[in-house]
PDB file of C-alpha atoms in Angstrom:
ATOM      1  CA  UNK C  74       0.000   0.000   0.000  1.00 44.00           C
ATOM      2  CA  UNK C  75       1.209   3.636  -0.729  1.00 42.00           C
ATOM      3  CA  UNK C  76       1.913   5.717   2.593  1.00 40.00           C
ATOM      4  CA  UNK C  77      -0.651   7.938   3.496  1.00 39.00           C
ATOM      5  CA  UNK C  78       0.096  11.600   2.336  1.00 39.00           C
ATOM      6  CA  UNK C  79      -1.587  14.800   3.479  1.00 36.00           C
ATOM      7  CA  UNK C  80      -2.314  16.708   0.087  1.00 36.00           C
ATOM      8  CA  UNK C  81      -3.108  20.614  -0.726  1.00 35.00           C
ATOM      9  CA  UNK C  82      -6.249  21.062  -1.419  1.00 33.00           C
ATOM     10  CA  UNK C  83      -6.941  23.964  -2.806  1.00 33.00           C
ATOM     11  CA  UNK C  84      -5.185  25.019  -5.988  1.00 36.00           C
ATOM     12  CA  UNK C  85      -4.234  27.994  -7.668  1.00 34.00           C
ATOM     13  CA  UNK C  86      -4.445  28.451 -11.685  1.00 35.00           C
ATOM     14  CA  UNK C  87      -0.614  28.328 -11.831  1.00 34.00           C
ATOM     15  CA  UNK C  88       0.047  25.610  -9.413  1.00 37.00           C
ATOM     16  CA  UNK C  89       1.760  22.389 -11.089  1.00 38.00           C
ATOM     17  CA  UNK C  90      -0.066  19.380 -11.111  1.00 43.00           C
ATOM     18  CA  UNK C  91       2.145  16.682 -12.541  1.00 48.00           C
ATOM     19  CA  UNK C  92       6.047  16.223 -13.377  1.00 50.00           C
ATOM     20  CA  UNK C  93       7.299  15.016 -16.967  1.00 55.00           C
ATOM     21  CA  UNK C  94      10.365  12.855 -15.218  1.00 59.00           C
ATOM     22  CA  UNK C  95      10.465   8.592 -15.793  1.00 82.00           C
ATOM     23  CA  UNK C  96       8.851   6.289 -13.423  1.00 93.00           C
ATOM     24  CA  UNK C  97      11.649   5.487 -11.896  1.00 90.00           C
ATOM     25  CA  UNK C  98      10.050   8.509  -9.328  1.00 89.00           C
ATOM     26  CA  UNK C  99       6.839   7.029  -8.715  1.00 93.00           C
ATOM     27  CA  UNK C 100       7.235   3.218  -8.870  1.00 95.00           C
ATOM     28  CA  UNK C 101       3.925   2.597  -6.602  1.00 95.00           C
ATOM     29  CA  UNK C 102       1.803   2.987  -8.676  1.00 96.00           C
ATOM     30  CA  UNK C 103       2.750  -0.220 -10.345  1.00 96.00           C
ATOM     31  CA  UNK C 104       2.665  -3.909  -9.176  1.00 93.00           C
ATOM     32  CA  UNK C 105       6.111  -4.791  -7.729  1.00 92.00           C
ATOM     33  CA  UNK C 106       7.079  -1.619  -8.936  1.00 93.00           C
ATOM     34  CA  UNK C 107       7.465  -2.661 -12.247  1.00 94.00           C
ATOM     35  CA  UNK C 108       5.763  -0.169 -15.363  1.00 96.00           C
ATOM     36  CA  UNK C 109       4.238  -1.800 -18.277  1.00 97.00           C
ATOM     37  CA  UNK C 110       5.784  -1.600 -21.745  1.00 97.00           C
ATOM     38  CA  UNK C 111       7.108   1.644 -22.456  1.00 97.00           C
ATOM     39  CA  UNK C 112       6.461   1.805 -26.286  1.00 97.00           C
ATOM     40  CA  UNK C 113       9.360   3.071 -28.644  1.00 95.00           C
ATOM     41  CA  UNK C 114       9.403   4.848 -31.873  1.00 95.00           C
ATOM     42  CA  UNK C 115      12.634   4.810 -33.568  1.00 93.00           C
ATOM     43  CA  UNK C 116      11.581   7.844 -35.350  1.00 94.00           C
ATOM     44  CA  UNK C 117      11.208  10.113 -32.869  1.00 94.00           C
ATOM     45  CA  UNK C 118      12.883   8.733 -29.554  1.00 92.00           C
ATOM     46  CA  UNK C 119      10.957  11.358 -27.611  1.00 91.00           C
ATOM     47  CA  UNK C 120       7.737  10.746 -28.696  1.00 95.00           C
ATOM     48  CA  UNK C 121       6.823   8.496 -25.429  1.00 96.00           C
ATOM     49  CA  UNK C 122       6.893  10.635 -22.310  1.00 93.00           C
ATOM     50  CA  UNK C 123       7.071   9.599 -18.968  1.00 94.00           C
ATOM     51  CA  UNK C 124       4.924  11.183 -16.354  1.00 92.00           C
ATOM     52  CA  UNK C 125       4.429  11.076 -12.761  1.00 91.00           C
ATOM     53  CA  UNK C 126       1.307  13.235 -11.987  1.00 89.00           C
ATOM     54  CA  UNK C 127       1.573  15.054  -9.151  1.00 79.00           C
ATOM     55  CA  UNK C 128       0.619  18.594  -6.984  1.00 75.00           C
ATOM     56  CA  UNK C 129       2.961  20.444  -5.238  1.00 71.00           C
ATOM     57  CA  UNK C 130       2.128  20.390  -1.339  1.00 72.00           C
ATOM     58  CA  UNK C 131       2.316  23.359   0.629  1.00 77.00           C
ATOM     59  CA  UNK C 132       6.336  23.275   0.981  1.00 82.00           C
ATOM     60  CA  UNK C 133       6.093  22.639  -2.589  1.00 74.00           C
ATOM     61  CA  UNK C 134       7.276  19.558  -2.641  1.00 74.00           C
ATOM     62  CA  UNK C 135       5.454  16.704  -5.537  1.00 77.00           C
ATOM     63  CA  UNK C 136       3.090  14.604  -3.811  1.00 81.00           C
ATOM     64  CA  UNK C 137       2.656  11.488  -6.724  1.00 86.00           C
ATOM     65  CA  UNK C 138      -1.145  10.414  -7.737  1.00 92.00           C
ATOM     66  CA  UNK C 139      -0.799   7.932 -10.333  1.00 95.00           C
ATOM     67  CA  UNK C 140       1.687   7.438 -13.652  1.00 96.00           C
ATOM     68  CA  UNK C 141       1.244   7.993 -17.580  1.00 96.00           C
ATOM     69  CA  UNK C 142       2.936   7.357 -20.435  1.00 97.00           C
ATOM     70  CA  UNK C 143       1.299   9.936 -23.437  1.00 97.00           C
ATOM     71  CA  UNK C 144       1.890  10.060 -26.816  1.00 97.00           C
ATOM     72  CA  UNK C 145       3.397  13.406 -28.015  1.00 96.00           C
ATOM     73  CA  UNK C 146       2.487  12.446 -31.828  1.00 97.00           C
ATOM     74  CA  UNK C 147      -1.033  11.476 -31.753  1.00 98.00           C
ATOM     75  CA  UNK C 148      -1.384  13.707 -28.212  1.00 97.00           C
ATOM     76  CA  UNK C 149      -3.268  11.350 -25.720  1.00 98.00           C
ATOM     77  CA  UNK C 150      -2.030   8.841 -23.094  1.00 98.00           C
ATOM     78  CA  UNK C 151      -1.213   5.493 -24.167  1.00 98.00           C
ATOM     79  CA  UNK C 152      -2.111   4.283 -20.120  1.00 98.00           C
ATOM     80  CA  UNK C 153      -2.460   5.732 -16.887  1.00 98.00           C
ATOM     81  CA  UNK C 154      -1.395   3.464 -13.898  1.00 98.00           C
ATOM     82  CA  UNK C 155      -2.952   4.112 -10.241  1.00 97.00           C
ATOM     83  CA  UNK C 156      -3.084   1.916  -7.024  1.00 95.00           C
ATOM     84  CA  UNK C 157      -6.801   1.902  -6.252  1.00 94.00           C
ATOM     85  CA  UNK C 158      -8.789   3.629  -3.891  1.00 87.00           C
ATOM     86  CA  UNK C 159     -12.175   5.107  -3.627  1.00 81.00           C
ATOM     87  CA  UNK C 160     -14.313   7.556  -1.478  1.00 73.00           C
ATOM     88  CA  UNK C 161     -17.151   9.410  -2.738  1.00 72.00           C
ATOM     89  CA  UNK C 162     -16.041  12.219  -4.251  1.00 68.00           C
ATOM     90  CA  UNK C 163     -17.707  15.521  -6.074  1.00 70.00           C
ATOM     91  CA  UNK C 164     -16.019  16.292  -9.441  1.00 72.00           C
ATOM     92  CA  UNK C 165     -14.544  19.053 -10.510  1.00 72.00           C
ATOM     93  CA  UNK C 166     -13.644  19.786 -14.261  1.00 72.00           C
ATOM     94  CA  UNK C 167     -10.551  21.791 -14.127  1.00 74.00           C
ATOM     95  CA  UNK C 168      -8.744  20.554 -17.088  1.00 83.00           C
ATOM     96  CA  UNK C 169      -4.608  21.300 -17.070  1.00 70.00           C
ATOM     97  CA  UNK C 170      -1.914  20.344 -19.958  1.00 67.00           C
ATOM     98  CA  UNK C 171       2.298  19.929 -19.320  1.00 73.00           C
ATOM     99  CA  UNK C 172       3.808  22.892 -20.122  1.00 64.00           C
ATOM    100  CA  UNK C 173       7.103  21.322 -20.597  1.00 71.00           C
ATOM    101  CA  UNK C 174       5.985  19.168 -23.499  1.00 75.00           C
ATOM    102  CA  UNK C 175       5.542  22.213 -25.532  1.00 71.00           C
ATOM    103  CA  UNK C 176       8.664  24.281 -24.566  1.00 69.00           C
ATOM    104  CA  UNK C 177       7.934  25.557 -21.023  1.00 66.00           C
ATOM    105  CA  UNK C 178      10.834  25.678 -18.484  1.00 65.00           C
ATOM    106  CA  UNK C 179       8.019  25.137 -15.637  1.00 62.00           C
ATOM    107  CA  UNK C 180       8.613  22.071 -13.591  1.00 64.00           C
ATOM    108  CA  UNK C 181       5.471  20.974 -13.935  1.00 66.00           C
ATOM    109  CA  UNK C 182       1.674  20.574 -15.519  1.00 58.00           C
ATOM    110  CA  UNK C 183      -0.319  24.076 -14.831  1.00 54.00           C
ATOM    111  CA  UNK C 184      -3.099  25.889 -17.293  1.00 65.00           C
ATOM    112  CA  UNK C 185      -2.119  26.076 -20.760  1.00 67.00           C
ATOM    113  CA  UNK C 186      -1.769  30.042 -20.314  1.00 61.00           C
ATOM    114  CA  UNK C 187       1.517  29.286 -19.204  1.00 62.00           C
ATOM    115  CA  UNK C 188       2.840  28.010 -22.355  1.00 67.00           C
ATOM    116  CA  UNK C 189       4.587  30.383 -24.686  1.00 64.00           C
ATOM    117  CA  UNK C 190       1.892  31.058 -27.398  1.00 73.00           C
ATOM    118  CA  UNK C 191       3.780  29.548 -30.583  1.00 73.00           C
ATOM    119  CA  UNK C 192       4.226  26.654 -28.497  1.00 69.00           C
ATOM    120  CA  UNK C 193       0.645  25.853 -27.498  1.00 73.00           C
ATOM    121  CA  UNK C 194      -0.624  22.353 -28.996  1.00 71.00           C
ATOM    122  CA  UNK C 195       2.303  21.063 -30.891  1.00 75.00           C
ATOM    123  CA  UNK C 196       2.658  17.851 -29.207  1.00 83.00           C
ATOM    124  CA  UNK C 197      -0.132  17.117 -26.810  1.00 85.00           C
ATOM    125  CA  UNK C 198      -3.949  18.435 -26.805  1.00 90.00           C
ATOM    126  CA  UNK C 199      -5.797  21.354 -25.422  1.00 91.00           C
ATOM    127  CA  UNK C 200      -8.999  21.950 -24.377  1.00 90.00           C
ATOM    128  CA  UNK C 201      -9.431  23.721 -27.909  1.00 93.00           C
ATOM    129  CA  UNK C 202      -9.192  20.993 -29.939  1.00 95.00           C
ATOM    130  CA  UNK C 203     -12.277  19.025 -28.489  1.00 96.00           C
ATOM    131  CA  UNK C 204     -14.529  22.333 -28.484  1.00 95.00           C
ATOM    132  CA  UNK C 205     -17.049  21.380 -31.296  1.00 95.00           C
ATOM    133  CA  UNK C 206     -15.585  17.517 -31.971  1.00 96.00           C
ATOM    134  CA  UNK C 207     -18.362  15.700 -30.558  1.00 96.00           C
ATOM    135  CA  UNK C 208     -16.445  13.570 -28.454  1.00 97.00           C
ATOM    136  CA  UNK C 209     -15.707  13.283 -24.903  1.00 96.00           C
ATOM    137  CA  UNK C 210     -12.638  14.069 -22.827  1.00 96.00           C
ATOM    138  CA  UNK C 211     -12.478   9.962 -21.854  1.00 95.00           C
ATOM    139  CA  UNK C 212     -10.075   9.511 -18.312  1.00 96.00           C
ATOM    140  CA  UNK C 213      -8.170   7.108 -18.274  1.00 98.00           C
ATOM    141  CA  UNK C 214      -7.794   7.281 -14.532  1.00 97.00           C
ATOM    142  CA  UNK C 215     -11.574   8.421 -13.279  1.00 95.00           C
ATOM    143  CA  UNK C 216     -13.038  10.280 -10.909  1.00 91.00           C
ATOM    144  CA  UNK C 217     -15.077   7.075  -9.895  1.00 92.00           C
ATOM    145  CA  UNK C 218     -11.648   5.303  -9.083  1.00 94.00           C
ATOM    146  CA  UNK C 219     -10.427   8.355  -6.817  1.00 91.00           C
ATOM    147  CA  UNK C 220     -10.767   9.134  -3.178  1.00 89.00           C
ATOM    148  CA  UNK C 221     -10.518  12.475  -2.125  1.00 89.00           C
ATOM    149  CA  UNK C 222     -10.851  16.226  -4.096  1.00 87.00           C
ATOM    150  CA  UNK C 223      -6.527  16.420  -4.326  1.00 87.00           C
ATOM    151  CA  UNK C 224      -6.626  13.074  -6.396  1.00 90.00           C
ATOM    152  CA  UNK C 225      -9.731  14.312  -8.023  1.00 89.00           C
ATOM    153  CA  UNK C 226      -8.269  17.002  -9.428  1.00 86.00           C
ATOM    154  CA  UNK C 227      -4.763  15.737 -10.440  1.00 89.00           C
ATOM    155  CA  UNK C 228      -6.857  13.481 -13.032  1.00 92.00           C
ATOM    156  CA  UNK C 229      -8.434  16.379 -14.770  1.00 89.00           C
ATOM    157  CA  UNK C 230      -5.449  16.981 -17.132  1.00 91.00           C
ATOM    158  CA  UNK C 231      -5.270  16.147 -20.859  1.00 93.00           C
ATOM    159  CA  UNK C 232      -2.146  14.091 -20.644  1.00 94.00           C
ATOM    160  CA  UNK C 233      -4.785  11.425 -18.820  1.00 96.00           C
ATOM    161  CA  UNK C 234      -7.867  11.885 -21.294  1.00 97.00           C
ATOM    162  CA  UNK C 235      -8.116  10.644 -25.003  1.00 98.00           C
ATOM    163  CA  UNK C 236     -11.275  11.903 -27.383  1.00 97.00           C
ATOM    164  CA  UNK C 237     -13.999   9.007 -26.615  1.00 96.00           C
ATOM    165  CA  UNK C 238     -17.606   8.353 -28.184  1.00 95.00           C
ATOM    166  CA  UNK C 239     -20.336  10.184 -25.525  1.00 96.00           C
ATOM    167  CA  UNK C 240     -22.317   7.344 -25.917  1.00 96.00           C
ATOM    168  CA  UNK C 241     -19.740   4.661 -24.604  1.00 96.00           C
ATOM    169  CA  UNK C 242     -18.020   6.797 -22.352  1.00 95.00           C
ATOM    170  CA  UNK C 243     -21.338   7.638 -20.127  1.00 96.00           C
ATOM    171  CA  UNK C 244     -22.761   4.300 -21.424  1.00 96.00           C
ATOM    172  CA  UNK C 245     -20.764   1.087 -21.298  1.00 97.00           C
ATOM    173  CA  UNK C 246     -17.576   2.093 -20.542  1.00 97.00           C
ATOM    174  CA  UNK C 247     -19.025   4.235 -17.130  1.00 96.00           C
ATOM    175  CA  UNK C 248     -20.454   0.843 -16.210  1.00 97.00           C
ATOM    176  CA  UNK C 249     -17.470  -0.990 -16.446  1.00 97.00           C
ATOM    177  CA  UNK C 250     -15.466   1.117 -14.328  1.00 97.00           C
ATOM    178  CA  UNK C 251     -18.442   0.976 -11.839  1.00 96.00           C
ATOM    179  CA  UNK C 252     -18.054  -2.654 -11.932  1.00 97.00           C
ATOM    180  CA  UNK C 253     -14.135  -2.570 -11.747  1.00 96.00           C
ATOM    181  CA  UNK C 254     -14.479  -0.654  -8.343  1.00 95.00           C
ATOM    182  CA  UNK C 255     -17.252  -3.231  -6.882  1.00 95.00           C
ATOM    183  CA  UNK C 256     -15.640  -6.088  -7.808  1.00 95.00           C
ATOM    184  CA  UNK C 257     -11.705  -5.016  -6.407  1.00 94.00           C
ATOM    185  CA  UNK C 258     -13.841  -3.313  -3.101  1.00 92.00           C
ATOM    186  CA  UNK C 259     -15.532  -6.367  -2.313  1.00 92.00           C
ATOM    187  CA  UNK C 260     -12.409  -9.306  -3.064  1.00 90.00           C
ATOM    188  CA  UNK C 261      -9.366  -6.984  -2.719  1.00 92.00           C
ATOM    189  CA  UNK C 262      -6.993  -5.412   0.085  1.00 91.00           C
ATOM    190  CA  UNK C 263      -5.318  -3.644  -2.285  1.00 90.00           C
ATOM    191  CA  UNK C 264      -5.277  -3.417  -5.864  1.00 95.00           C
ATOM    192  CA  UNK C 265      -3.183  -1.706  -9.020  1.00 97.00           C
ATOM    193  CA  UNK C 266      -5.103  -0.725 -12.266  1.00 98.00           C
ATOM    194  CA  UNK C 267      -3.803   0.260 -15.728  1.00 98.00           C
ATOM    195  CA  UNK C 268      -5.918   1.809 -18.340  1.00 98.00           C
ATOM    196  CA  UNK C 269      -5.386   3.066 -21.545  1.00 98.00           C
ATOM    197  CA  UNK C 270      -6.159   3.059 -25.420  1.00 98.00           C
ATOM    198  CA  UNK C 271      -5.711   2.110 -28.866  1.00 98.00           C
ATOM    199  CA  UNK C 272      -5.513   5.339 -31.443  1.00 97.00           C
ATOM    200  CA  UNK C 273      -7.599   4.961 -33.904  1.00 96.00           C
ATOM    201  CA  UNK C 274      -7.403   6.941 -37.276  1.00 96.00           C
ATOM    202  CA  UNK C 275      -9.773   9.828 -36.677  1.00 96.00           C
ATOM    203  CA  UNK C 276      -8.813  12.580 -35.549  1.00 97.00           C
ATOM    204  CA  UNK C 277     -10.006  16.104 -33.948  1.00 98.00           C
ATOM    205  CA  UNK C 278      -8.414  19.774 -33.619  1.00 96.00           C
ATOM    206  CA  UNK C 279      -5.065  19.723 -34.244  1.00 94.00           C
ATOM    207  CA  UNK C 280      -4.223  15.997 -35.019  1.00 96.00           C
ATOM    208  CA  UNK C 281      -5.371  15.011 -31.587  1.00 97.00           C
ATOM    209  CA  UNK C 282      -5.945  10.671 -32.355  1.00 97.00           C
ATOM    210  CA  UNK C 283      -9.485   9.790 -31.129  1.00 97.00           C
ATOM    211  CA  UNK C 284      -9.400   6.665 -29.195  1.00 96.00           C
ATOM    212  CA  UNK C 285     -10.348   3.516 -30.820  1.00 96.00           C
ATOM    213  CA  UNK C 286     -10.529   1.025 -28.141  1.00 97.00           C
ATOM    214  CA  UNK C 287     -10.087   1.572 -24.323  1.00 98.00           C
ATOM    215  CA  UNK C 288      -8.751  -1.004 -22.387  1.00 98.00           C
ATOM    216  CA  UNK C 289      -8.051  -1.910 -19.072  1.00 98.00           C
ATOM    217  CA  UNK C 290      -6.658  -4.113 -16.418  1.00 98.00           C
ATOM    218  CA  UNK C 291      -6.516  -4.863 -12.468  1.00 97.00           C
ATOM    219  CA  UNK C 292      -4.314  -7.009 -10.278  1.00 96.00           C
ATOM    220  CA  UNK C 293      -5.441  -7.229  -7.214  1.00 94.00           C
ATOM    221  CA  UNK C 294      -4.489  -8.841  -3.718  1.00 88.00           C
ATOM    222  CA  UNK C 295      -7.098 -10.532  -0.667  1.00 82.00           C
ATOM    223  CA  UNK C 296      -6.713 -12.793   1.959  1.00 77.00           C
ATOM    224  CA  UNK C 297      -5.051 -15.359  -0.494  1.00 72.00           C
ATOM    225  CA  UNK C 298      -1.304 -15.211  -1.528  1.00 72.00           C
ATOM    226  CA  UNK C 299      -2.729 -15.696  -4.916  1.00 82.00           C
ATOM    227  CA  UNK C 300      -3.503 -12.445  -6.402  1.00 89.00           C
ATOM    228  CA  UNK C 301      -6.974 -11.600  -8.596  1.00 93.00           C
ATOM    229  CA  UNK C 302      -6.215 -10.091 -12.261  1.00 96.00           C
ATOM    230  CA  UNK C 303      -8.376  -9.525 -15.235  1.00 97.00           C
ATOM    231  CA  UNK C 304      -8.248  -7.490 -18.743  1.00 98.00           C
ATOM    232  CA  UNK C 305     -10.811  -5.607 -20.298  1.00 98.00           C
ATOM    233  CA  UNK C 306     -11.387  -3.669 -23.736  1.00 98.00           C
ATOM    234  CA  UNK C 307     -14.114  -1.989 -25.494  1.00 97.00           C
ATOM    235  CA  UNK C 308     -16.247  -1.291 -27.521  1.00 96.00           C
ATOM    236  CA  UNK C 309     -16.722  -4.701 -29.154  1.00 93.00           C
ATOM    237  CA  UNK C 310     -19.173  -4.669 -32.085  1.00 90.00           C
ATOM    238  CA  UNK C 311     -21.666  -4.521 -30.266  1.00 92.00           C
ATOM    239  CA  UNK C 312     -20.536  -1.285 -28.475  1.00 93.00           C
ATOM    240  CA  UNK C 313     -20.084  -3.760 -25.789  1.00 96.00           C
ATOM    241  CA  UNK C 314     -16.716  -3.942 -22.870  1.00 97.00           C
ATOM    242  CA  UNK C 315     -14.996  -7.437 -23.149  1.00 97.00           C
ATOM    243  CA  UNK C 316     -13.289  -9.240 -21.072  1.00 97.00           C
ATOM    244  CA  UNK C 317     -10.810 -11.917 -20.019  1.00 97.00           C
ATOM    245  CA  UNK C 318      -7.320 -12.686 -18.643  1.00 97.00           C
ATOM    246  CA  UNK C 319      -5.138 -10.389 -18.566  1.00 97.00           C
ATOM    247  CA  UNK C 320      -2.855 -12.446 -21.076  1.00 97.00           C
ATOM    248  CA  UNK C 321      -5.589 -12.732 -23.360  1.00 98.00           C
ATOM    249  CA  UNK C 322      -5.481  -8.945 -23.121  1.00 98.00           C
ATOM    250  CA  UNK C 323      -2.124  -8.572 -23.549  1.00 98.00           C
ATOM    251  CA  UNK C 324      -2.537 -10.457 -27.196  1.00 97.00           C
ATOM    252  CA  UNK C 325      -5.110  -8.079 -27.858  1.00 97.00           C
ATOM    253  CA  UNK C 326      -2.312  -5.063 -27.112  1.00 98.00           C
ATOM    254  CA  UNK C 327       0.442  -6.605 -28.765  1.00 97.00           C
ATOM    255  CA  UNK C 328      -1.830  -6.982 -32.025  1.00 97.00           C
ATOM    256  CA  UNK C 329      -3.061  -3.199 -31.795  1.00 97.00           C
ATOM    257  CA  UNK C 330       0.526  -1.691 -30.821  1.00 97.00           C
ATOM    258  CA  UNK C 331       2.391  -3.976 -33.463  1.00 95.00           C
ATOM    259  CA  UNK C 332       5.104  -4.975 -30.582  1.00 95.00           C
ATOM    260  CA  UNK C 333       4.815  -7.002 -27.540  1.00 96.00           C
ATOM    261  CA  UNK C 334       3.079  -5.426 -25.113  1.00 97.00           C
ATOM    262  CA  UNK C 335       2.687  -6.713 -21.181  1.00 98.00           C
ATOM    263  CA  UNK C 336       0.620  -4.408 -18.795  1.00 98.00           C
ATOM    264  CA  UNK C 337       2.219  -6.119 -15.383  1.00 96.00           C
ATOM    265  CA  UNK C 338       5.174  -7.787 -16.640  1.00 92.00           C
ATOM    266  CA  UNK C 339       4.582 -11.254 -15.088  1.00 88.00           C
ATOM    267  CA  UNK C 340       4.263 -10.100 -11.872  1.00 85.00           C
ATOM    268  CA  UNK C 341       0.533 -10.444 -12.204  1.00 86.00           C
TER     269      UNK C 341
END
């Protein structure tokens, strides 16, 4: 389990909220501390950015929420990893970007006003670019899967959101995350989830990929030394959530991504 932390809650417009760095920083977010594949582009060998997402406390210091790995090219997140928790918890739509992926010298994420204007957009999304698109902000790490307003918050940034269908993001894929949260409250001490998506080839604004598939995954741990684990990805043709081991999940990735792809490395 992660150590309890006490976390600012109140934020001001140019407060960071996460830290582009590698996950070497926040390894608890992951099972046995190990990330899952960190895709590679020979191409561009920055295109895949590391980031622990995290607020600043009150000394200013990064308190760590969860982990993502985003796409600079097609500007979402490939996954966002989180140990799981949940309270009830209001939400707040405050959406942030990382100024540092587009040029800033700040440390960390804070409102896109903070970017150097040129700069704005060219390699992850902004709030522009979904205005009129029809689609969704999707998280990949929900509000339904946090537990109080600092964690809340951190998740409203568009390094953790992809563009999603309305329909399946308040429809099918809102009831699987429901589900998710039942099922790991009810047979789990403690549990890590990793969720993320498949690009598709639409896309909105300024070349921001709209998701094609979401997909995610638990491992979880109970009474037994045995732990829980199973994989998940939608829509099906049916606009339907699948699901099944987390292998059988990881042959779905591995076809999509076009490498070999493992979400908990074995240790799941």
């Amino acid at each position: 389990m992660s150590p309890n932390m006490l976390y600012l809650l109140v934020l001001l417009p140019a407060f960071s909220l996460s830290e582009v760095t590698t996950f070497t920083k926040c390894p608890q977010f992951f099972s046995e501390g190990i990330h899952p594949t960190v895709l590679q582009d020979t191409m561009d060998k920055n295109r895949y950015t590391q980031i622990c997402q995290c607020l600043l406390d009150q000394n200013e210091r990064p308190q760590y929420f969860y982990a993502t790995l985003y796409d600079t090219k097609n500007k979402i997140p490939v996954y966002s990893a989180y140990e799981f928790r949940r309270a009830s918890v209001d939400r707040v739509d405050r959406w942030y970007v990382e100024p540092q992926l587009d040029g800033s010298n700040l440390m960390c994420m804070a409102s896109q006003g903070n970017i150097p204007s040129p700069n704005r957009g060219q390699r992850q999304a902004l709030n522009s670019d979904y205005e009129g698109s029809d689609y969704d902000k999707g998280h990949l790490f929900p509000v339904y899967h946090t537990h109080n307003a600092d964690t809340m918050l951190a998740t409203s940034t568009l390094t953790n959101a992809a563009p999603q269908d309305p329909s399946f993001n308040r429809g099918q894929w809102k009831k699987h995350e429901e589900d998710m949260a039942t099922l790991v409250q009810q047979n789990c001490n403690w549990a890590y989830i990793v969720t993320g998506v498949v690009p598709g080839n639409q896309v909105i604004g300024n070349n921001v990929r709209v998701a094609r598939y979401y997909w995610s995954a638990y491992c979880c741990f109970g009474d037994s030394r045995a732990p829980q684990s199973a994989g998940y990805i939608g829509p099906d043709n049916n606009g339907r959530v699948q699901q099944g081991s987390v292998m059988w999940l990881e042959d779905e990735l591995s076809k999509h991504y076009g490498s070999v792809f493992s979400i908990f490395q074995g240790s799941c």
